[in-house]
Amino acid sequence: MAGPAMTFTGRPRPFVLVADDDRDTRELYRAFFDTSGYRTAEAVSGLQAMASAVEIVPDVLLTDYAMPDVDGVTLARRLQDDRCTSVIRILMVTGYATPALERRAAGAGIERVLVKPCLPQAVMKEVARALARPVFRKAERTQPMLQAGSNAAPPAVDRRNSASRRAALERVRKEFSALPGLALTSEQARLIFGLNRDATERILLTLVSEGFLARTEQGSFHRLR
């Protein structure tokens, strides 16, 4: 379906990241935005969307709620809790819209919840409204990011406690296993796994030494097959 041609004279074309585990939905919205003058990218899961958001920092994230790893509300909360990605405007398109979900979404920084099925024209109108609003960057975050499904900050990794180090290492190993074929920078990994920079770097290098991860020429980390 083709959308109306749009121009963004004198400024960069807005970037929209579409996150949905349903291929047809992703392709429908992305094609509409592509043909309307936007730049786009897509993600098939919450974790992939998080990694892409760190790398791209899109103007708008259009996300589903129910995804196989991290749901849309948790995704939004993690992005809004980090200064670098708090500038992203977030909209949710879901078939599970309820008053309770809308309250949770608003609390996570989601600007609007749209109900599936939602025509691309209606989605684009909401994206345009979001882009017209000013962006406020959050102050530097002082606490680790929330883990999926949690309302409290994760415990700090105690370098002197071998059990704490091993638990963090195994959690990163498990979550990295859910990202097949995806290479992450240290900064992307920090955001996804909710650790500070030092702990993230130590764990990634440990997983490299164990042969679970490999480092690319560009310095990113990817899982070995």
JSON list of C-alpha atoms in Angstrom, two decimals:
[
{"chain": "A", "resi": 1, "resn": "MET", "atom": "CA", "xyz": [0.00, 0.00, 0.00]},
{"chain": "A", "resi": 2, "resn": "ALA", "atom": "CA", "xyz": [1.52, 3.32, -1.01]},
{"chain": "A", "resi": 3, "resn": "GLY", "atom": "CA", "xyz": [1.29, 6.39, 1.17]},
{"chain": "A", "resi": 4, "resn": "PRO", "atom": "CA", "xyz": [1.21, 10.05, 0.25]},
{"chain": "A", "resi": 5, "resn": "ALA", "atom": "CA", "xyz": [4.58, 11.45, -0.79]},
{"chain": "A", "resi": 6, "resn": "MET", "atom": "CA", "xyz": [6.11, 13.64, 1.92]},
{"chain": "A", "resi": 7, "resn": "THR", "atom": "CA", "xyz": [9.13, 15.90, 1.94]},
{"chain": "A", "resi": 8, "resn": "PHE", "atom": "CA", "xyz": [11.22, 17.08, 4.87]},
{"chain": "A", "resi": 9, "resn": "THR", "atom": "CA", "xyz": [12.86, 20.16, 3.39]},
{"chain": "A", "resi": 10, "resn": "GLY", "atom": "CA", "xyz": [15.92, 21.44, 5.19]},
{"chain": "A", "resi": 11, "resn": "ARG", "atom": "CA", "xyz": [16.07, 18.71, 7.81]},
{"chain": "A", "resi": 12, "resn": "PRO", "atom": "CA", "xyz": [16.91, 15.01, 7.96]},
{"chain": "A", "resi": 13, "resn": "ARG", "atom": "CA", "xyz": [14.12, 12.62, 7.12]},
{"chain": "A", "resi": 14, "resn": "PRO", "atom": "CA", "xyz": [12.63, 11.21, 10.36]},
{"chain": "A", "resi": 15, "resn": "PHE", "atom": "CA", "xyz": [13.67, 7.67, 11.27]},
{"chain": "A", "resi": 16, "resn": "VAL", "atom": "CA", "xyz": [11.01, 5.17, 12.37]},
{"chain": "A", "resi": 17, "resn": "LEU", "atom": "CA", "xyz": [11.93, 1.83, 13.95]},
{"chain": "A", "resi": 18, "resn": "VAL", "atom": "CA", "xyz": [9.13, -0.76, 13.63]},
{"chain": "A", "resi": 19, "resn": "ALA", "atom": "CA", "xyz": [9.24, -3.55, 16.23]},
{"chain": "A", "resi": 20, "resn": "ASP", "atom": "CA", "xyz": [6.78, -6.41, 15.84]},
{"chain": "A", "resi": 21, "resn": "ASP", "atom": "CA", "xyz": [7.13, -10.19, 15.77]},
{"chain": "A", "resi": 22, "resn": "ASP", "atom": "CA", "xyz": [4.49, -10.39, 13.04]},
{"chain": "A", "resi": 23, "resn": "ARG", "atom": "CA", "xyz": [6.18, -10.15, 9.65]},
{"chain": "A", "resi": 24, "resn": "ASP", "atom": "CA", "xyz": [3.12, -8.90, 7.77]},
{"chain": "A", "resi": 25, "resn": "THR", "atom": "CA", "xyz": [2.61, -6.04, 10.22]},
{"chain": "A", "resi": 26, "resn": "ARG", "atom": "CA", "xyz": [6.27, -5.00, 10.05]},
{"chain": "A", "resi": 27, "resn": "GLU", "atom": "CA", "xyz": [6.33, -5.05, 6.26]},
{"chain": "A", "resi": 28, "resn": "LEU", "atom": "CA", "xyz": [3.01, -3.18, 5.94]},
{"chain": "A", "resi": 29, "resn": "TYR", "atom": "CA", "xyz": [4.01, -0.29, 8.16]},
{"chain": "A", "resi": 30, "resn": "ARG", "atom": "CA", "xyz": [7.59, -0.13, 6.95]},
{"chain": "A", "resi": 31, "resn": "ALA", "atom": "CA", "xyz": [6.55, -0.06, 3.29]},
{"chain": "A", "resi": 32, "resn": "PHE", "atom": "CA", "xyz": [4.10, 2.74, 3.99]},
{"chain": "A", "resi": 33, "resn": "PHE", "atom": "CA", "xyz": [6.70, 4.85, 5.78]},
{"chain": "A", "resi": 34, "resn": "ASP", "atom": "CA", "xyz": [9.36, 4.10, 3.16]},
{"chain": "A", "resi": 35, "resn": "THR", "atom": "CA", "xyz": [7.15, 5.34, 0.34]},
{"chain": "A", "resi": 36, "resn": "SER", "atom": "CA", "xyz": [6.21, 8.42, 2.37]},
{"chain": "A", "resi": 37, "resn": "GLY", "atom": "CA", "xyz": [9.73, 9.76, 2.71]},
{"chain": "A", "resi": 38, "resn": "TYR", "atom": "CA", "xyz": [10.74, 8.36, 6.09]},
{"chain": "A", "resi": 39, "resn": "ARG", "atom": "CA", "xyz": [13.80, 6.31, 6.88]},
{"chain": "A", "resi": 40, "resn": "THR", "atom": "CA", "xyz": [12.94, 2.98, 8.50]},
{"chain": "A", "resi": 41, "resn": "ALA", "atom": "CA", "xyz": [14.31, -0.12, 10.14]},
{"chain": "A", "resi": 42, "resn": "GLU", "atom": "CA", "xyz": [12.60, -3.13, 11.68]},
{"chain": "A", "resi": 43, "resn": "ALA", "atom": "CA", "xyz": [13.07, -5.46, 14.64]},
{"chain": "A", "resi": 44, "resn": "VAL", "atom": "CA", "xyz": [11.46, -8.85, 15.23]},
{"chain": "A", "resi": 45, "resn": "SER", "atom": "CA", "xyz": [11.70, -8.80, 19.03]},
{"chain": "A", "resi": 46, "resn": "GLY", "atom": "CA", "xyz": [12.01, -6.49, 22.01]},
{"chain": "A", "resi": 47, "resn": "LEU", "atom": "CA", "xyz": [15.68, -7.28, 22.56]},
{"chain": "A", "resi": 48, "resn": "GLN", "atom": "CA", "xyz": [16.51, -6.67, 18.91]},
{"chain": "A", "resi": 49, "resn": "ALA", "atom": "CA", "xyz": [14.58, -3.39, 19.05]},
{"chain": "A", "resi": 50, "resn": "MET", "atom": "CA", "xyz": [16.59, -2.36, 22.09]},
{"chain": "A", "resi": 51, "resn": "ALA", "atom": "CA", "xyz": [19.88, -3.07, 20.35]},
{"chain": "A", "resi": 52, "resn": "SER", "atom": "CA", "xyz": [18.76, -1.22, 17.22]},
{"chain": "A", "resi": 53, "resn": "ALA", "atom": "CA", "xyz": [17.51, 1.75, 19.24]},
{"chain": "A", "resi": 54, "resn": "VAL", "atom": "CA", "xyz": [20.95, 2.21, 20.82]},
{"chain": "A", "resi": 55, "resn": "GLU", "atom": "CA", "xyz": [22.65, 2.04, 17.44]},
{"chain": "A", "resi": 56, "resn": "ILE", "atom": "CA", "xyz": [20.19, 4.15, 15.44]},
{"chain": "A", "resi": 57, "resn": "VAL", "atom": "CA", "xyz": [18.44, 6.34, 18.07]},
{"chain": "A", "resi": 58, "resn": "PRO", "atom": "CA", "xyz": [15.39, 6.65, 15.82]},
{"chain": "A", "resi": 59, "resn": "ASP", "atom": "CA", "xyz": [13.02, 9.59, 16.05]},
{"chain": "A", "resi": 60, "resn": "VAL", "atom": "CA", "xyz": [10.09, 7.24, 16.66]},
{"chain": "A", "resi": 61, "resn": "LEU", "atom": "CA", "xyz": [9.75, 3.67, 17.86]},
{"chain": "A", "resi": 62, "resn": "LEU", "atom": "CA", "xyz": [6.56, 1.93, 16.76]},
{"chain": "A", "resi": 63, "resn": "THR", "atom": "CA", "xyz": [6.26, -1.20, 18.87]},
{"chain": "A", "resi": 64, "resn": "ASP", "atom": "CA", "xyz": [3.93, -4.10, 19.48]},
{"chain": "A", "resi": 65, "resn": "TYR", "atom": "CA", "xyz": [3.14, -5.09, 23.06]},
{"chain": "A", "resi": 66, "resn": "ALA", "atom": "CA", "xyz": [3.34, -8.90, 23.01]},
{"chain": "A", "resi": 67, "resn": "MET", "atom": "CA", "xyz": [6.72, -10.05, 21.69]},
{"chain": "A", "resi": 68, "resn": "PRO", "atom": "CA", "xyz": [8.58, -13.30, 22.38]},
{"chain": "A", "resi": 69, "resn": "ASP", "atom": "CA", "xyz": [11.28, -11.92, 24.70]},
{"chain": "A", "resi": 70, "resn": "VAL", "atom": "CA", "xyz": [10.77, -8.40, 26.05]},
{"chain": "A", "resi": 71, "resn": "ASP", "atom": "CA", "xyz": [7.29, -6.86, 25.84]},
{"chain": "A", "resi": 72, "resn": "GLY", "atom": "CA", "xyz": [6.67, -3.37, 24.50]},
{"chain": "A", "resi": 73, "resn": "VAL", "atom": "CA", "xyz": [6.13, -1.76, 27.90]},
{"chain": "A", "resi": 74, "resn": "THR", "atom": "CA", "xyz": [9.40, -3.13, 29.29]},
{"chain": "A", "resi": 75, "resn": "LEU", "atom": "CA", "xyz": [11.17, -2.09, 26.09]},
{"chain": "A", "resi": 76, "resn": "ALA", "atom": "CA", "xyz": [9.85, 1.46, 26.44]},
{"chain": "A", "resi": 77, "resn": "ARG", "atom": "CA", "xyz": [10.77, 1.64, 30.11]},
{"chain": "A", "resi": 78, "resn": "ARG", "atom": "CA", "xyz": [14.35, 0.59, 29.47]},
{"chain": "A", "resi": 79, "resn": "LEU", "atom": "CA", "xyz": [14.77, 3.06, 26.62]},
{"chain": "A", "resi": 80, "resn": "GLN", "atom": "CA", "xyz": [13.17, 5.94, 28.50]},
{"chain": "A", "resi": 81, "resn": "ASP", "atom": "CA", "xyz": [15.29, 5.21, 31.58]},
{"chain": "A", "resi": 82, "resn": "ASP", "atom": "CA", "xyz": [18.52, 5.77, 29.65]},
{"chain": "A", "resi": 83, "resn": "ARG", "atom": "CA", "xyz": [19.64, 9.29, 28.78]},
{"chain": "A", "resi": 84, "resn": "CYS", "atom": "CA", "xyz": [20.88, 8.38, 25.30]},
{"chain": "A", "resi": 85, "resn": "THR", "atom": "CA", "xyz": [17.60, 6.81, 24.17]},
{"chain": "A", "resi": 86, "resn": "SER", "atom": "CA", "xyz": [15.13, 8.86, 26.23]},
{"chain": "A", "resi": 87, "resn": "VAL", "atom": "CA", "xyz": [14.70, 11.20, 23.24]},
{"chain": "A", "resi": 88, "resn": "ILE", "atom": "CA", "xyz": [12.93, 8.48, 21.23]},
{"chain": "A", "resi": 89, "resn": "ARG", "atom": "CA", "xyz": [9.19, 9.03, 20.90]},
{"chain": "A", "resi": 90, "resn": "ILE", "atom": "CA", "xyz": [7.42, 5.71, 21.48]},
{"chain": "A", "resi": 91, "resn": "LEU", "atom": "CA", "xyz": [4.04, 4.59, 20.14]},
{"chain": "A", "resi": 92, "resn": "MET", "atom": "CA", "xyz": [2.48, 1.17, 20.69]},
{"chain": "A", "resi": 93, "resn": "VAL", "atom": "CA", "xyz": [0.20, -0.71, 18.29]},
{"chain": "A", "resi": 94, "resn": "THR", "atom": "CA", "xyz": [-1.39, -3.73, 19.95]},
{"chain": "A", "resi": 95, "resn": "GLY", "atom": "CA", "xyz": [-4.39, -6.00, 19.88]},
{"chain": "A", "resi": 96, "resn": "TYR", "atom": "CA", "xyz": [-4.31, -6.24, 23.69]},
{"chain": "A", "resi": 97, "resn": "ALA", "atom": "CA", "xyz": [-5.26, -2.66, 24.50]},
{"chain": "A", "resi": 98, "resn": "THR", "atom": "CA", "xyz": [-6.97, -2.37, 27.89]},
{"chain": "A", "resi": 99, "resn": "PRO", "atom": "CA", "xyz": [-7.24, 0.54, 30.37]},
{"chain": "A", "resi": 100, "resn": "ALA", "atom": "CA", "xyz": [-4.70, -1.23, 32.61]},
{"chain": "A", "resi": 101, "resn": "LEU", "atom": "CA", "xyz": [-2.22, -1.65, 29.75]},
{"chain": "A", "resi": 102, "resn": "GLU", "atom": "CA", "xyz": [-2.68, 1.97, 28.70]},
{"chain": "A", "resi": 103, "resn": "ARG", "atom": "CA", "xyz": [-1.85, 3.08, 32.25]},
{"chain": "A", "resi": 104, "resn": "ARG", "atom": "CA", "xyz": [1.27, 0.91, 32.29]},
{"chain": "A", "resi": 105, "resn": "ALA", "atom": "CA", "xyz": [2.24, 2.19, 28.85]},
{"chain": "A", "resi": 106, "resn": "ALA", "atom": "CA", "xyz": [1.87, 5.82, 29.91]},
{"chain": "A", "resi": 107, "resn": "GLY", "atom": "CA", "xyz": [3.98, 5.15, 32.99]},
{"chain": "A", "resi": 108, "resn": "ALA", "atom": "CA", "xyz": [6.71, 3.68, 30.77]},
{"chain": "A", "resi": 109, "resn": "GLY", "atom": "CA", "xyz": [6.84, 6.76, 28.54]},
{"chain": "A", "resi": 110, "resn": "ILE", "atom": "CA", "xyz": [4.70, 5.49, 25.66]},
{"chain": "A", "resi": 111, "resn": "GLU", "atom": "CA", "xyz": [2.94, 8.48, 24.12]},
{"chain": "A", "resi": 112, "resn": "ARG", "atom": "CA", "xyz": [0.00, 6.70, 22.51]},
{"chain": "A", "resi": 113, "resn": "VAL", "atom": "CA", "xyz": [-1.51, 3.20, 22.40]},
{"chain": "A", "resi": 114, "resn": "LEU", "atom": "CA", "xyz": [-3.18, 2.32, 19.10]},
{"chain": "A", "resi": 115, "resn": "VAL", "atom": "CA", "xyz": [-5.44, -0.69, 18.69]},
{"chain": "A", "resi": 116, "resn": "LYS", "atom": "CA", "xyz": [-4.84, -3.33, 16.02]},
{"chain": "A", "resi": 117, "resn": "PRO", "atom": "CA", "xyz": [-5.88, -3.55, 13.30]},
{"chain": "A", "resi": 118, "resn": "CYS", "atom": "CA", "xyz": [-4.77, 0.03, 12.70]},
{"chain": "A", "resi": 119, "resn": "LEU", "atom": "CA", "xyz": [-4.48, 1.42, 9.19]},
{"chain": "A", "resi": 120, "resn": "PRO", "atom": "CA", "xyz": [-1.04, 2.72, 8.20]},
{"chain": "A", "resi": 121, "resn": "GLN", "atom": "CA", "xyz": [-2.54, 6.14, 7.48]},
{"chain": "A", "resi": 122, "resn": "ALA", "atom": "CA", "xyz": [-3.76, 6.40, 11.08]},
{"chain": "A", "resi": 123, "resn": "VAL", "atom": "CA", "xyz": [-0.37, 5.27, 12.40]},
{"chain": "A", "resi": 124, "resn": "MET", "atom": "CA", "xyz": [1.44, 7.83, 10.27]},
{"chain": "A", "resi": 125, "resn": "LYS", "atom": "CA", "xyz": [-0.85, 10.59, 11.53]},
{"chain": "A", "resi": 126, "resn": "GLU", "atom": "CA", "xyz": [0.05, 9.71, 15.13]},
{"chain": "A", "resi": 127, "resn": "VAL", "atom": "CA", "xyz": [3.75, 9.56, 14.24]},
{"chain": "A", "resi": 128, "resn": "ALA", "atom": "CA", "xyz": [3.52, 13.04, 12.69]},
{"chain": "A", "resi": 129, "resn": "ARG", "atom": "CA", "xyz": [1.85, 14.34, 15.85]},
{"chain": "A", "resi": 130, "resn": "ALA", "atom": "CA", "xyz": [4.57, 12.80, 17.99]},
{"chain": "A", "resi": 131, "resn": "LEU", "atom": "CA", "xyz": [7.29, 14.36, 15.83]},
{"chain": "A", "resi": 132, "resn": "ALA", "atom": "CA", "xyz": [5.66, 17.79, 16.24]},
{"chain": "A", "resi": 133, "resn": "ARG", "atom": "CA", "xyz": [6.03, 17.64, 20.02]},
{"chain": "A", "resi": 134, "resn": "PRO", "atom": "CA", "xyz": [9.26, 18.79, 21.71]},
{"chain": "A", "resi": 135, "resn": "VAL", "atom": "CA", "xyz": [11.70, 16.17, 22.96]},
{"chain": "A", "resi": 136, "resn": "PHE", "atom": "CA", "xyz": [13.04, 16.20, 26.50]},
{"chain": "A", "resi": 137, "resn": "ARG", "atom": "CA", "xyz": [16.20, 14.29, 27.32]},
{"chain": "A", "resi": 138, "resn": "LYS", "atom": "CA", "xyz": [16.32, 12.71, 30.75]},
{"chain": "A", "resi": 139, "resn": "ALA", "atom": "CA", "xyz": [19.10, 13.42, 33.20]},
{"chain": "A", "resi": 140, "resn": "GLU", "atom": "CA", "xyz": [21.94, 10.92, 33.38]},
{"chain": "A", "resi": 141, "resn": "ARG", "atom": "CA", "xyz": [20.66, 7.66, 34.88]},
{"chain": "A", "resi": 142, "resn": "THR", "atom": "CA", "xyz": [22.19, 6.78, 38.24]},
{"chain": "A", "resi": 143, "resn": "GLN", "atom": "CA", "xyz": [20.59, 3.35, 38.73]},
{"chain": "A", "resi": 144, "resn": "PRO", "atom": "CA", "xyz": [20.86, 0.22, 36.57]},
{"chain": "A", "resi": 145, "resn": "MET", "atom": "CA", "xyz": [18.02, -0.37, 34.15]},
{"chain": "A", "resi": 146, "resn": "LEU", "atom": "CA", "xyz": [15.05, -2.46, 35.19]},
{"chain": "A", "resi": 147, "resn": "GLN", "atom": "CA", "xyz": [15.11, -6.07, 34.19]},
{"chain": "A", "resi": 148, "resn": "ALA", "atom": "CA", "xyz": [12.22, -7.51, 32.21]},
{"chain": "A", "resi": 149, "resn": "GLY", "atom": "CA", "xyz": [9.14, -8.02, 34.37]},
{"chain": "A", "resi": 150, "resn": "SER", "atom": "CA", "xyz": [10.65, -6.28, 37.40]},
{"chain": "A", "resi": 151, "resn": "ASN", "atom": "CA", "xyz": [9.73, -3.09, 39.22]},
{"chain": "A", "resi": 152, "resn": "ALA", "atom": "CA", "xyz": [12.99, -2.85, 41.13]},
{"chain": "A", "resi": 153, "resn": "ALA", "atom": "CA", "xyz": [16.54, -2.20, 40.04]},
{"chain": "A", "resi": 154, "resn": "PRO", "atom": "CA", "xyz": [18.64, -5.35, 39.61]},
{"chain": "A", "resi": 155, "resn": "PRO", "atom": "CA", "xyz": [21.26, -6.00, 42.29]},
{"chain": "A", "resi": 156, "resn": "ALA", "atom": "CA", "xyz": [24.75, -4.69, 41.60]},
{"chain": "A", "resi": 157, "resn": "VAL", "atom": "CA", "xyz": [27.39, -7.17, 40.53]},
{"chain": "A", "resi": 158, "resn": "ASP", "atom": "CA", "xyz": [29.77, -7.62, 43.45]},
{"chain": "A", "resi": 159, "resn": "ARG", "atom": "CA", "xyz": [33.22, -8.27, 41.99]},
{"chain": "A", "resi": 160, "resn": "ARG", "atom": "CA", "xyz": [34.32, -9.87, 45.26]},
{"chain": "A", "resi": 161, "resn": "ASN", "atom": "CA", "xyz": [31.40, -12.30, 45.27]},
{"chain": "A", "resi": 162, "resn": "SER", "atom": "CA", "xyz": [31.99, -15.21, 42.88]},
{"chain": "A", "resi": 163, "resn": "ALA", "atom": "CA", "xyz": [28.33, -16.29, 43.05]},
{"chain": "A", "resi": 164, "resn": "SER", "atom": "CA", "xyz": [27.17, -12.79, 42.09]},
{"chain": "A", "resi": 165, "resn": "ARG", "atom": "CA", "xyz": [29.63, -12.63, 39.19]},
{"chain": "A", "resi": 166, "resn": "ARG", "atom": "CA", "xyz": [28.64, -16.06, 37.93]},
{"chain": "A", "resi": 167, "resn": "ALA", "atom": "CA", "xyz": [24.92, -15.28, 38.15]},
{"chain": "A", "resi": 168, "resn": "ALA", "atom": "CA", "xyz": [25.39, -12.10, 36.09]},
{"chain": "A", "resi": 169, "resn": "LEU", "atom": "CA", "xyz": [27.54, -14.00, 33.60]},
{"chain": "A", "resi": 170, "resn": "GLU", "atom": "CA", "xyz": [24.96, -16.75, 33.14]},
{"chain": "A", "resi": 171, "resn": "ARG", "atom": "CA", "xyz": [22.14, -14.21, 32.77]},
{"chain": "A", "resi": 172, "resn": "VAL", "atom": "CA", "xyz": [24.02, -12.44, 29.98]},
{"chain": "A", "resi": 173, "resn": "ARG", "atom": "CA", "xyz": [24.83, -15.79, 28.35]},
{"chain": "A", "resi": 174, "resn": "LYS", "atom": "CA", "xyz": [21.14, -16.79, 28.45]},
{"chain": "A", "resi": 175, "resn": "GLU", "atom": "CA", "xyz": [19.87, -13.48, 27.07]},
{"chain": "A", "resi": 176, "resn": "PHE", "atom": "CA", "xyz": [22.57, -13.40, 24.38]},
{"chain": "A", "resi": 177, "resn": "SER", "atom": "CA", "xyz": [21.33, -16.82, 23.28]},
{"chain": "A", "resi": 178, "resn": "ALA", "atom": "CA", "xyz": [17.99, -15.18, 22.46]},
{"chain": "A", "resi": 179, "resn": "LEU", "atom": "CA", "xyz": [19.71, -12.91, 19.92]},
{"chain": "A", "resi": 180, "resn": "PRO", "atom": "CA", "xyz": [20.89, -15.31, 17.20]},
{"chain": "A", "resi": 181, "resn": "GLY", "atom": "CA", "xyz": [23.05, -13.72, 14.55]},
{"chain": "A", "resi": 182, "resn": "LEU", "atom": "CA", "xyz": [23.03, -10.29, 16.19]},
{"chain": "A", "resi": 183, "resn": "ALA", "atom": "CA", "xyz": [26.28, -8.48, 17.00]},
{"chain": "A", "resi": 184, "resn": "LEU", "atom": "CA", "xyz": [26.19, -6.04, 19.91]},
{"chain": "A", "resi": 185, "resn": "THR", "atom": "CA", "xyz": [28.49, -3.23, 20.88]},
{"chain": "A", "resi": 186, "resn": "SER", "atom": "CA", "xyz": [29.39, -2.86, 24.54]},
{"chain": "A", "resi": 187, "resn": "GLU", "atom": "CA", "xyz": [26.95, 0.04, 24.83]},
{"chain": "A", "resi": 188, "resn": "GLN", "atom": "CA", "xyz": [24.11, -1.98, 23.33]},
{"chain": "A", "resi": 189, "resn": "ALA", "atom": "CA", "xyz": [24.88, -4.87, 25.67]},
{"chain": "A", "resi": 190, "resn": "ARG", "atom": "CA", "xyz": [24.91, -2.52, 28.65]},
{"chain": "A", "resi": 191, "resn": "LEU", "atom": "CA", "xyz": [21.44, -1.25, 27.81]},
{"chain": "A", "resi": 192, "resn": "ILE", "atom": "CA", "xyz": [19.99, -4.68, 27.12]},
{"chain": "A", "resi": 193, "resn": "PHE", "atom": "CA", "xyz": [21.47, -6.47, 30.12]},
{"chain": "A", "resi": 194, "resn": "GLY", "atom": "CA", "xyz": [21.03, -3.66, 32.64]},
{"chain": "A", "resi": 195, "resn": "LEU", "atom": "CA", "xyz": [24.62, -3.56, 33.92]},
{"chain": "A", "resi": 196, "resn": "ASN", "atom": "CA", "xyz": [27.14, -0.79, 34.34]},
{"chain": "A", "resi": 197, "resn": "ARG", "atom": "CA", "xyz": [29.85, -0.34, 31.72]},
{"chain": "A", "resi": 198, "resn": "ASP", "atom": "CA", "xyz": [32.64, -2.00, 33.70]},
{"chain": "A", "resi": 199, "resn": "ALA", "atom": "CA", "xyz": [30.59, -5.09, 34.51]},
{"chain": "A", "resi": 200, "resn": "THR", "atom": "CA", "xyz": [29.35, -5.35, 30.92]},
{"chain": "A", "resi": 201, "resn": "GLU", "atom": "CA", "xyz": [32.86, -5.20, 29.50]},
{"chain": "A", "resi": 202, "resn": "ARG", "atom": "CA", "xyz": [34.19, -7.78, 31.96]},
{"chain": "A", "resi": 203, "resn": "ILE", "atom": "CA", "xyz": [31.38, -10.22, 31.25]},
{"chain": "A", "resi": 204, "resn": "LEU", "atom": "CA", "xyz": [31.64, -9.87, 27.47]},
{"chain": "A", "resi": 205, "resn": "LEU", "atom": "CA", "xyz": [35.38, -10.44, 27.53]},
{"chain": "A", "resi": 206, "resn": "THR", "atom": "CA", "xyz": [34.89, -13.47, 29.79]},
{"chain": "A", "resi": 207, "resn": "LEU", "atom": "CA", "xyz": [32.40, -14.94, 27.33]},
{"chain": "A", "resi": 208, "resn": "VAL", "atom": "CA", "xyz": [34.91, -14.34, 24.54]},
{"chain": "A", "resi": 209, "resn": "SER", "atom": "CA", "xyz": [37.62, -16.16, 26.49]},
{"chain": "A", "resi": 210, "resn": "GLU", "atom": "CA", "xyz": [35.21, -19.07, 27.06]},
{"chain": "A", "resi": 211, "resn": "GLY", "atom": "CA", "xyz": [34.51, -19.31, 23.33]},
{"chain": "A", "resi": 212, "resn": "PHE", "atom": "CA", "xyz": [30.82, -18.39, 23.64]},
{"chain": "A", "resi": 213, "resn": "LEU", "atom": "CA", "xyz": [31.27, -15.00, 21.95]},
{"chain": "A", "resi": 214, "resn": "ALA", "atom": "CA", "xyz": [33.66, -13.62, 19.37]},
{"chain": "A", "resi": 215, "resn": "ARG", "atom": "CA", "xyz": [34.68, -10.05, 18.71]},
{"chain": "A", "resi": 216, "resn": "THR", "atom": "CA", "xyz": [34.29, -8.54, 15.25]},
{"chain": "A", "resi": 217, "resn": "GLU", "atom": "CA", "xyz": [36.83, -6.32, 13.53]},
{"chain": "A", "resi": 218, "resn": "GLN", "atom": "CA", "xyz": [34.60, -3.36, 14.42]},
{"chain": "A", "resi": 219, "resn": "GLY", "atom": "CA", "xyz": [34.72, -4.25, 18.13]},
{"chain": "A", "resi": 220, "resn": "SER", "atom": "CA", "xyz": [31.20, -5.68, 18.45]},
{"chain": "A", "resi": 221, "resn": "PHE", "atom": "CA", "xyz": [30.41, -9.02, 20.06]},
{"chain": "A", "resi": 222, "resn": "HIS", "atom": "CA", "xyz": [28.51, -11.87, 18.43]},
{"chain": "A", "resi": 223, "resn": "ARG", "atom": "CA", "xyz": [27.59, -15.39, 19.43]},
{"chain": "A", "resi": 224, "resn": "LEU", "atom": "CA", "xyz": [29.60, -18.20, 17.91]},
{"chain": "A", "resi": 225, "resn": "ARG", "atom": "CA", "xyz": [27.59, -20.93, 16.20]}
]
